[in-house]
Amino acid sequence: MNYAESVRALMALGRELASPQQGRAQKFGLSNIVALAEALGDPHLKIRCAHVAGTNGKGSTAAMLESILGAAGFRTGLYTSPHLERINERIRIGGEDISDDAFAAAWTRVQEAIESLLASGKLAAHPTYFECVTAMAFVAFAAGGVEFAVYEVGLGGRLDSTNIVAPEVAVITSIDFDHENFLGHSITEIAGEKAGIIKPGIAVVSSADRPEARAVIAARAREAQARLLEIDAVWTVQGTGATAGCYRATATSELLKAKLMLEPPLAGRFQLRNALAAATAAWLLKESGFSVSESHIERGIREVRWAGRLERLSERPTVFLDGTHNPAGARELLRFWQENFAGRRIILVYGAMRDKAVDEIAGLLFPAADYVIFTEPLQPRAISAPVLAEMTAHLARESAIVPDPAEALERAMRMAAPGDAVFATGSLYLVGDLRASWYRHTASKSSPEAQTTPGRSIQKA
């Protein structure tokens, strides 16, 4: 298959997450991915790797760890989800999304293996979308000469398709409520699913701060005889400062005999915790013989790229995109506003999916914003803008309904004075829609045709 045919075939497999009603009837497990990986020659077992789980911060942490290893000279692989604009984003080699040709080659090989397994009866049904893309990452990393891979868990951990890897180190980031219909309705239950990535005898890093989550992770680590390092016990953080919402600090560790200057270019104080988790994992790899130095750790964190998470698009007015899709993320965003935008007018563009805790997120953010514009991601699972407004407009000081995401952001920017701030947040699908329209318009403005042809869409300040 070529690239377009490969993408269509994957999309035909259905949504990445079933609705809660379907979730109760769906059988989760690792049997499909185990059979598929075995048919492919178990490529995932031939590349050393790290495995990262958590509710929030796992993508940023995985990206930082991959960036550190890239700075140390390793040819890296990074597997993350979901993607914002193109599915290729999920599989990165050497810091770049895999090419369309490499994507098509990986899918062709995976689909051939699936057809053989179905014909022989070794698979009762076709693997899911996520199982297929996970297998494609295994294949692409092996074909691309990856020396060290970093895998982000898609959902949970214990039964996630990535959980057949054999990591050198596992990382568990913050744990909070999200995907309760799949993972459980208590922090203890959710932490149990996340801690399912802990394998016997490996090193484990935890940046979880909830006591009940820490207790579950510690118990699982003891059971697996895995060495556990909690970042709050390992590091002392001093000299915290911020520039344009990006925080920096000096971290010292008596246990590791280390001192690091952390300067993540990603906005939000919480990114310091993600940086500490990535740095601790890298240090453990260093202790086990990997050629990773303090300067590699500092440089990797300083140079990391991770789109769609408090991503600043412009100034005057300041415009941020952020995938704030659960209450824990909303609390962090609110803290970011309080620390960096106190006294400034905030215009919020918000759109969400039907399976999210919209009431709780709205209760945190809407009263703190001066104006809320309700919109909707271009996805079947999105809450329509009018329904979203009907549910939550009473929490906003002033509001409007603009269903089209690009038009909603455009309206927010027209309303904003130079000193105001615009935040477009909610679903990561919304972030992806807005990034695509923003950069399409930026490209069109810089093209020769754009000099003479008027265009509509987001006006970049």
Coordinates of C-alpha atoms in Angstrom, one line a residue:
M1 CA 0.0 0.0 0.0
N2 CA 1.0 3.6 -0.5
Y3 CA 0.8 6.2 2.2
A4 CA -2.8 7.4 1.5
E5 CA -4.0 3.8 1.3
S6 CA -2.3 3.0 4.6
V7 CA -3.9 5.9 6.4
R8 CA -7.3 5.1 5.0
A9 CA -7.0 1.4 6.1
L10 CA -6.0 2.4 9.6
M11 CA -8.8 4.9 9.9
A12 CA -11.3 2.2 8.8
L13 CA -10.4 0.3 11.9
G14 CA -12.4 2.7 14.0
R15 CA -11.8 5.2 16.8
E16 CA -8.8 5.0 19.1
L17 CA -11.0 4.9 22.1
A18 CA -14.4 3.3 22.3
S19 CA -17.2 5.2 24.0
P20 CA -17.7 4.2 27.6
Q21 CA -20.7 2.0 26.6
Q22 CA -18.6 0.1 24.1
G23 CA -15.7 0.0 26.5
R24 CA -17.6 -2.1 29.0
A25 CA -18.2 -4.7 26.3
Q26 CA -14.8 -4.6 24.8
K27 CA -12.2 -7.2 25.8
F28 CA -8.9 -5.6 26.7
G29 CA -5.7 -7.6 26.8
L30 CA -2.3 -8.1 25.3
S31 CA -3.0 -11.3 23.3
N32 CA -3.4 -9.6 20.0
I33 CA -0.3 -7.5 20.2
V34 CA 1.7 -10.4 21.5
A35 CA 0.7 -12.6 18.6
L36 CA 1.3 -9.8 16.1
A37 CA 4.7 -8.9 17.4
E38 CA 5.7 -12.5 17.4
A39 CA 4.7 -12.9 13.8
L40 CA 6.8 -9.8 13.0
G41 CA 9.9 -11.4 14.7
D42 CA 9.5 -9.5 18.0
P43 CA 11.3 -6.4 16.8
H44 CA 10.6 -4.5 20.0
L45 CA 12.8 -6.9 22.0
K46 CA 15.8 -6.1 19.8
I47 CA 16.0 -2.4 20.8
R48 CA 16.7 -1.2 24.3
C49 CA 14.0 1.2 25.5
A50 CA 12.2 3.2 28.2
H51 CA 8.5 3.1 29.0
V52 CA 6.5 6.1 30.2
A53 CA 3.0 6.1 31.8
G54 CA 0.9 8.6 33.7
T55 CA -2.2 10.8 33.5
N56 CA -0.6 14.1 32.6
G57 CA 3.0 14.8 31.7
K58 CA 3.9 11.5 30.2
G59 CA 4.2 12.8 26.6
S60 CA 6.4 15.8 27.7
T61 CA 8.5 13.5 29.9
A62 CA 8.9 10.9 27.0
A63 CA 9.9 13.7 24.6
M64 CA 12.5 15.1 27.1
L65 CA 14.0 11.7 27.7
E66 CA 14.2 11.0 23.9
S67 CA 15.8 14.5 23.5
I68 CA 18.4 13.7 26.2
L69 CA 19.4 10.5 24.5
G70 CA 19.5 12.2 21.1
A71 CA 21.9 14.8 22.6
A72 CA 24.0 11.9 23.9
G73 CA 24.4 10.7 20.3
F74 CA 22.0 7.8 20.2
R75 CA 19.7 7.2 17.2
T76 CA 16.4 7.4 19.0
G77 CA 12.8 6.3 18.5
L78 CA 9.9 8.0 20.1
Y79 CA 6.4 6.6 20.1
T80 CA 3.6 8.8 21.4
S81 CA -0.2 9.4 21.1
P82 CA -2.4 11.0 20.0
H83 CA -1.2 12.9 17.1
L84 CA -2.1 16.6 16.5
E85 CA -2.1 17.0 12.8
R86 CA -0.6 13.9 11.0
I87 CA -0.5 10.3 12.1
N88 CA 3.3 10.2 11.3
E89 CA 3.9 12.3 14.5
R90 CA 3.3 9.2 16.6
I91 CA 6.5 7.5 15.3
R92 CA 9.6 9.6 15.3
I93 CA 13.2 8.5 14.5
G94 CA 16.2 10.7 15.2
G95 CA 13.9 13.5 16.3
E96 CA 11.8 13.6 13.1
D97 CA 8.4 12.2 12.1
I98 CA 8.9 9.1 10.0
S99 CA 8.4 9.7 6.2
D100 CA 5.3 8.8 4.3
D101 CA 7.2 6.0 2.6
A102 CA 8.5 4.5 5.9
F103 CA 4.9 4.7 7.3
A104 CA 3.5 2.9 4.3
A105 CA 6.2 0.2 4.5
A106 CA 5.6 -0.4 8.2
W107 CA 1.8 -0.7 7.6
T108 CA 2.3 -3.0 4.7
R109 CA 4.4 -5.4 6.7
V110 CA 2.0 -5.3 9.7
Q111 CA -1.1 -5.8 7.6
E112 CA 0.6 -8.8 5.8
A113 CA 1.3 -10.4 9.2
I114 CA -2.3 -9.7 10.4
E115 CA -3.8 -11.4 7.2
S116 CA -1.6 -14.4 7.8
L117 CA -2.6 -14.6 11.5
L118 CA -6.3 -14.3 10.6
A119 CA -6.0 -17.0 7.9
S120 CA -4.4 -19.4 10.3
G121 CA -6.8 -18.7 13.1
K122 CA -4.2 -17.3 15.5
L123 CA -6.1 -14.1 15.6
A124 CA -9.9 -14.2 16.2
A125 CA -10.4 -10.6 15.0
H126 CA -8.4 -7.8 13.4
P127 CA -6.2 -5.9 15.9
T128 CA -7.4 -2.4 16.8
Y129 CA -6.1 0.9 15.4
F130 CA -3.8 1.4 18.4
E131 CA -2.5 -2.1 18.3
C132 CA -1.7 -1.7 14.7
V133 CA 0.1 1.6 15.1
T134 CA 2.1 0.2 18.0
A135 CA 3.2 -2.7 15.9
M136 CA 4.1 -0.3 13.1
A137 CA 6.4 1.6 15.6
F138 CA 8.2 -1.7 16.5
V139 CA 8.7 -2.4 12.8
A140 CA 9.7 1.2 11.9
F141 CA 12.2 1.5 14.7
A142 CA 13.9 -1.8 13.7
A143 CA 14.0 -0.8 10.0
G144 CA 15.3 2.7 10.9
G145 CA 18.3 1.5 12.9
V146 CA 17.0 2.9 16.2
E147 CA 19.5 2.3 19.1
F148 CA 17.1 3.4 22.0
A149 CA 13.4 3.8 21.9
V150 CA 11.0 5.7 24.3
Y151 CA 7.5 4.4 24.3
E152 CA 4.6 6.5 25.8
V153 CA 1.7 4.5 27.1
G154 CA -1.6 5.2 25.2
L155 CA -4.1 4.4 27.9
G156 CA -3.5 3.1 31.4
G157 CA -0.5 0.8 31.3
R158 CA -1.2 -2.8 32.5
L159 CA -3.2 -3.7 29.4
D160 CA -1.9 -1.1 27.0
S161 CA -0.4 -2.4 23.8
T162 CA 3.0 -0.9 24.5
N163 CA 3.2 -3.1 27.7
I164 CA 5.0 -5.9 25.9
V165 CA 8.3 -4.0 25.7
A166 CA 11.2 -4.9 28.0
P167 CA 12.4 -1.5 29.3
E168 CA 15.6 -0.5 30.9
V169 CA 13.7 2.0 33.0
A170 CA 10.0 2.7 33.5
V171 CA 8.7 6.2 34.3
I172 CA 5.3 7.0 35.9
T173 CA 4.3 10.7 35.9
S174 CA 1.5 12.4 37.7
I175 CA -1.7 10.4 38.4
D176 CA -5.1 11.9 38.5
F177 CA -8.6 11.3 37.2
D178 CA -9.1 10.6 33.5
H179 CA -10.6 7.8 31.4
E180 CA -12.4 6.5 34.6
N181 CA -14.7 4.2 32.5
F182 CA -11.6 2.3 31.4
L183 CA -9.2 2.6 34.4
G184 CA -11.3 2.9 37.5
H185 CA -13.0 5.5 39.6
S186 CA -10.4 5.9 42.3
I187 CA -6.8 7.1 42.3
T188 CA -5.8 3.8 43.8
E189 CA -7.4 1.9 40.9
I190 CA -6.0 4.2 38.3
A191 CA -2.5 4.0 39.8
G192 CA -2.7 0.2 39.8
E193 CA -3.3 0.3 36.0
K194 CA -0.4 2.8 35.5
A195 CA 1.9 0.8 37.8
G196 CA 1.3 -2.3 35.6
I197 CA 4.2 -1.2 33.4
I198 CA 6.7 -2.0 36.3
K199 CA 8.6 -5.2 35.3
P200 CA 10.6 -7.4 37.6
G201 CA 14.1 -6.1 38.4
I202 CA 14.0 -2.9 36.4
A203 CA 14.6 0.7 37.5
V204 CA 11.4 2.9 38.1
V205 CA 11.1 6.6 38.3
S206 CA 8.0 8.2 39.8
S207 CA 6.9 11.9 39.7
A208 CA 3.5 11.1 41.1
D209 CA 2.6 13.3 44.1
R210 CA -0.8 12.0 45.3
P211 CA -0.1 9.8 48.5
E212 CA -2.5 7.0 47.4
A213 CA -0.8 6.8 44.0
R214 CA 2.7 6.8 45.5
A215 CA 1.6 3.9 47.8
V216 CA 0.4 1.8 44.9
I217 CA 3.5 2.4 42.9
A218 CA 5.8 1.6 45.8
A219 CA 3.9 -1.6 46.6
R220 CA 4.1 -2.8 43.0
A221 CA 7.9 -1.9 42.9
R222 CA 8.5 -4.0 46.0
E223 CA 6.5 -6.9 44.6
A224 CA 8.6 -6.8 41.4
Q225 CA 11.9 -6.2 43.2
A226 CA 12.3 -3.1 41.1
R227 CA 14.4 -0.1 42.2
L228 CA 12.1 2.9 42.7
L229 CA 13.3 6.5 42.7
E230 CA 10.7 9.2 43.6
I231 CA 11.8 12.6 42.3
D232 CA 10.7 14.4 45.5
A233 CA 13.0 12.2 47.6
V234 CA 15.9 12.3 45.1
W235 CA 16.1 16.0 44.2
T236 CA 16.3 19.3 45.9
V237 CA 15.1 22.1 43.6
Q238 CA 16.4 25.7 44.1
G239 CA 16.6 29.0 42.3
T240 CA 13.3 28.7 40.4
G241 CA 12.7 31.5 38.0
A242 CA 10.6 32.0 34.8
T243 CA 10.8 33.8 31.5
A244 CA 7.8 34.1 29.3
G245 CA 6.1 31.3 31.3
C246 CA 9.0 28.8 30.9
Y247 CA 10.5 27.9 34.3
R248 CA 14.1 27.1 35.1
A249 CA 15.7 25.7 38.3
T250 CA 18.8 24.1 39.7
A251 CA 18.3 20.5 40.9
T252 CA 20.8 18.7 43.2
S253 CA 20.8 15.1 44.4
E254 CA 23.0 13.7 47.2
L255 CA 21.8 10.2 46.3
L256 CA 22.9 10.5 42.6
K257 CA 25.8 12.9 43.3
A258 CA 24.3 15.1 40.6
K259 CA 23.7 18.8 40.0
L260 CA 21.6 19.9 37.0
M261 CA 20.4 23.2 35.5
L262 CA 16.9 22.5 34.2
E263 CA 15.7 24.9 31.5
P264 CA 12.8 23.3 29.7
P265 CA 11.5 25.5 26.8
L266 CA 8.0 24.3 27.5
A267 CA 5.7 26.6 29.4
G268 CA 4.3 25.8 32.8
R269 CA 5.8 25.1 36.3
F270 CA 4.8 21.5 36.0
Q271 CA 7.3 21.0 33.3
L272 CA 10.1 21.1 35.9
R273 CA 8.7 17.9 37.4
N274 CA 8.6 16.3 34.0
A275 CA 12.2 17.4 33.4
L276 CA 13.2 15.9 36.8
A277 CA 11.5 12.6 35.9
A278 CA 13.3 12.5 32.5
A279 CA 16.6 13.5 34.1
T280 CA 16.3 10.8 36.7
A281 CA 15.6 8.2 34.1
A282 CA 18.6 9.3 32.0
W283 CA 20.8 9.2 35.1
L284 CA 19.7 5.7 35.8
L285 CA 20.6 4.8 32.3
K286 CA 24.0 6.5 32.8
E287 CA 24.6 4.3 35.9
S288 CA 23.8 1.2 34.0
G289 CA 26.4 1.9 31.4
F290 CA 24.9 4.2 28.8
S291 CA 27.1 7.1 27.6
V292 CA 24.9 9.9 29.1
S293 CA 26.5 12.9 30.8
E294 CA 25.1 15.8 32.9
S295 CA 25.6 18.1 29.9
H296 CA 23.6 15.7 27.7
I297 CA 20.8 15.8 30.2
E298 CA 20.8 19.6 30.4
R299 CA 21.0 20.1 26.7
G300 CA 18.4 17.5 25.9
I301 CA 15.9 19.2 28.2
R302 CA 16.8 22.6 27.0
E303 CA 16.3 21.6 23.3
V304 CA 13.1 19.5 23.6
R305 CA 10.2 20.1 21.2
W306 CA 6.7 19.1 22.2
A307 CA 3.8 20.8 20.5
G308 CA 0.3 21.6 21.7
R309 CA 1.0 21.8 25.4
L310 CA 1.0 25.5 26.4
E311 CA 2.4 26.2 23.0
R312 CA 2.8 30.0 22.4
L313 CA 1.9 31.0 18.9
S314 CA 2.3 34.7 19.0
E315 CA 2.6 37.9 21.1
R316 CA 0.4 41.1 21.3
P317 CA -1.9 39.5 21.8
T318 CA -0.3 36.5 23.4
V319 CA -1.9 33.3 22.0
F320 CA -1.4 29.8 23.5
L321 CA -2.7 26.4 22.5
D322 CA -3.0 23.8 25.2
G323 CA -4.5 20.3 25.4
T324 CA -6.2 20.7 28.8
H325 CA -8.5 17.7 28.6
N326 CA -8.9 16.7 32.3
P327 CA -9.4 18.4 35.7
A328 CA -5.7 18.0 36.7
G329 CA -4.6 19.8 33.5
A330 CA -7.2 22.5 34.1
R331 CA -5.8 23.1 37.6
E332 CA -2.3 23.5 36.2
L333 CA -3.5 25.9 33.5
L334 CA -5.3 28.0 36.2
R335 CA -2.1 28.1 38.2
F336 CA -0.2 29.2 35.0
W337 CA -2.7 32.1 34.6
Q338 CA -2.4 33.1 38.2
E339 CA 1.4 33.1 38.1
N340 CA 1.9 34.7 34.6
F341 CA -1.3 36.6 33.6
A342 CA -2.6 38.1 36.8
G343 CA -4.3 41.4 36.0
R344 CA -4.5 40.6 32.2
R345 CA -7.7 40.0 30.3
I346 CA -8.0 36.4 29.3
I347 CA -10.2 35.2 26.3
L348 CA -10.7 31.5 26.4
V349 CA -11.6 29.4 23.3
Y350 CA -12.8 26.0 24.5
G351 CA -13.9 22.8 22.9
A352 CA -14.1 19.2 24.3
M353 CA -15.0 15.6 23.6
R354 CA -18.1 13.9 25.1
D355 CA -16.2 11.6 27.4
K356 CA -14.4 14.3 29.4
A357 CA -15.2 15.9 32.8
V358 CA -16.4 19.1 31.1
D359 CA -18.4 20.4 34.1
E360 CA -15.3 20.2 36.4
I361 CA -12.9 21.7 33.9
A362 CA -15.4 24.5 33.1
G363 CA -15.9 25.2 36.9
L364 CA -12.1 25.7 37.2
L365 CA -11.4 27.8 34.1
F366 CA -14.5 29.7 33.1
P367 CA -14.8 31.9 36.2
A368 CA -11.2 33.0 35.8
A369 CA -11.5 34.0 32.1
D370 CA -13.0 37.3 31.0
Y371 CA -14.7 35.8 27.9
V372 CA -15.4 32.2 26.8
I373 CA -15.9 31.2 23.1
F374 CA -17.5 27.8 22.8
T375 CA -16.3 25.8 19.8
E376 CA -16.0 22.1 18.8
P377 CA -13.1 19.9 17.5
L378 CA -13.6 18.5 14.0
Q379 CA -14.3 15.0 15.4
P380 CA -17.4 12.9 15.7
R381 CA -17.0 12.5 19.4
A382 CA -16.9 16.3 20.0
I383 CA -19.5 18.0 22.1
S384 CA -21.3 20.5 19.8
A385 CA -20.6 24.1 20.6
P386 CA -24.3 24.9 21.4
V387 CA -24.7 21.9 23.7
L388 CA -21.4 22.8 25.4
A389 CA -22.7 26.3 25.9
E390 CA -26.0 25.0 27.3
M391 CA -24.1 22.9 29.8
T392 CA -21.6 25.4 31.0
A393 CA -22.3 29.0 29.9
H394 CA -23.6 29.9 33.3
L395 CA -20.0 29.5 34.6
A396 CA -18.7 32.2 32.3
R397 CA -18.8 35.9 32.7
E398 CA -19.5 36.5 29.0
S399 CA -19.6 34.0 26.2
A400 CA -20.3 33.3 22.5
I401 CA -20.8 30.3 20.3
V402 CA -18.6 29.9 17.3
P403 CA -18.6 26.2 16.1
D404 CA -15.8 26.4 13.6
P405 CA -12.5 26.3 15.5
A406 CA -10.5 28.5 13.2
E407 CA -13.3 31.1 13.2
A408 CA -13.5 30.9 17.0
L409 CA -9.8 31.6 17.4
E410 CA -9.9 34.4 14.8
R411 CA -12.8 36.0 16.7
A412 CA -10.9 35.8 20.0
M413 CA -7.9 37.5 18.4
R414 CA -10.1 40.3 16.9
M415 CA -11.5 40.9 20.4
A416 CA -8.1 40.9 22.1
A417 CA -6.2 44.1 22.8
P418 CA -2.4 43.9 22.4
G419 CA -1.9 43.3 26.1
D420 CA -4.6 40.6 26.4
A421 CA -4.1 36.8 26.3
V422 CA -5.9 34.2 24.2
F423 CA -5.9 30.6 25.3
A424 CA -7.4 27.9 23.0
T425 CA -7.8 24.8 25.1
G426 CA -9.7 21.6 25.8
S427 CA -9.3 18.6 23.5
L428 CA -6.0 17.8 21.9
Y429 CA -8.0 17.3 18.7
L430 CA -9.0 21.0 18.9
V431 CA -5.3 21.9 19.4
G432 CA -4.5 19.9 16.3
D433 CA -7.2 21.6 14.2
L434 CA -6.0 25.0 15.3
R435 CA -2.3 24.3 14.7
A436 CA -3.1 23.1 11.2
S437 CA -5.2 26.2 10.3
W438 CA -2.6 28.5 11.9
Y439 CA 0.4 27.2 10.1
R440 CA -1.5 26.9 6.8
H441 CA -2.4 30.5 7.0
T442 CA 1.2 31.5 8.1
A443 CA 2.5 29.6 5.0
S444 CA 0.0 31.2 2.7
K445 CA 1.0 34.7 4.0
S446 CA 4.6 34.0 3.3
S447 CA 4.0 32.7 -0.3
P448 CA 4.3 34.9 -3.4
E449 CA 0.6 34.4 -4.1
A450 CA -0.3 35.6 -0.6
Q451 CA 1.2 39.0 -1.4
T452 CA -1.5 39.7 -3.9
T453 CA -4.3 37.3 -3.0
P454 CA -6.5 38.2 0.0
G455 CA -7.1 35.3 2.4
R456 CA -9.3 34.5 5.4
S457 CA -8.6 32.6 8.6
I458 CA -6.4 33.3 11.6
Q459 CA -4.6 36.7 11.5
K460 CA -1.2 36.3 13.1
A461 CA -0.2 39.2 15.3

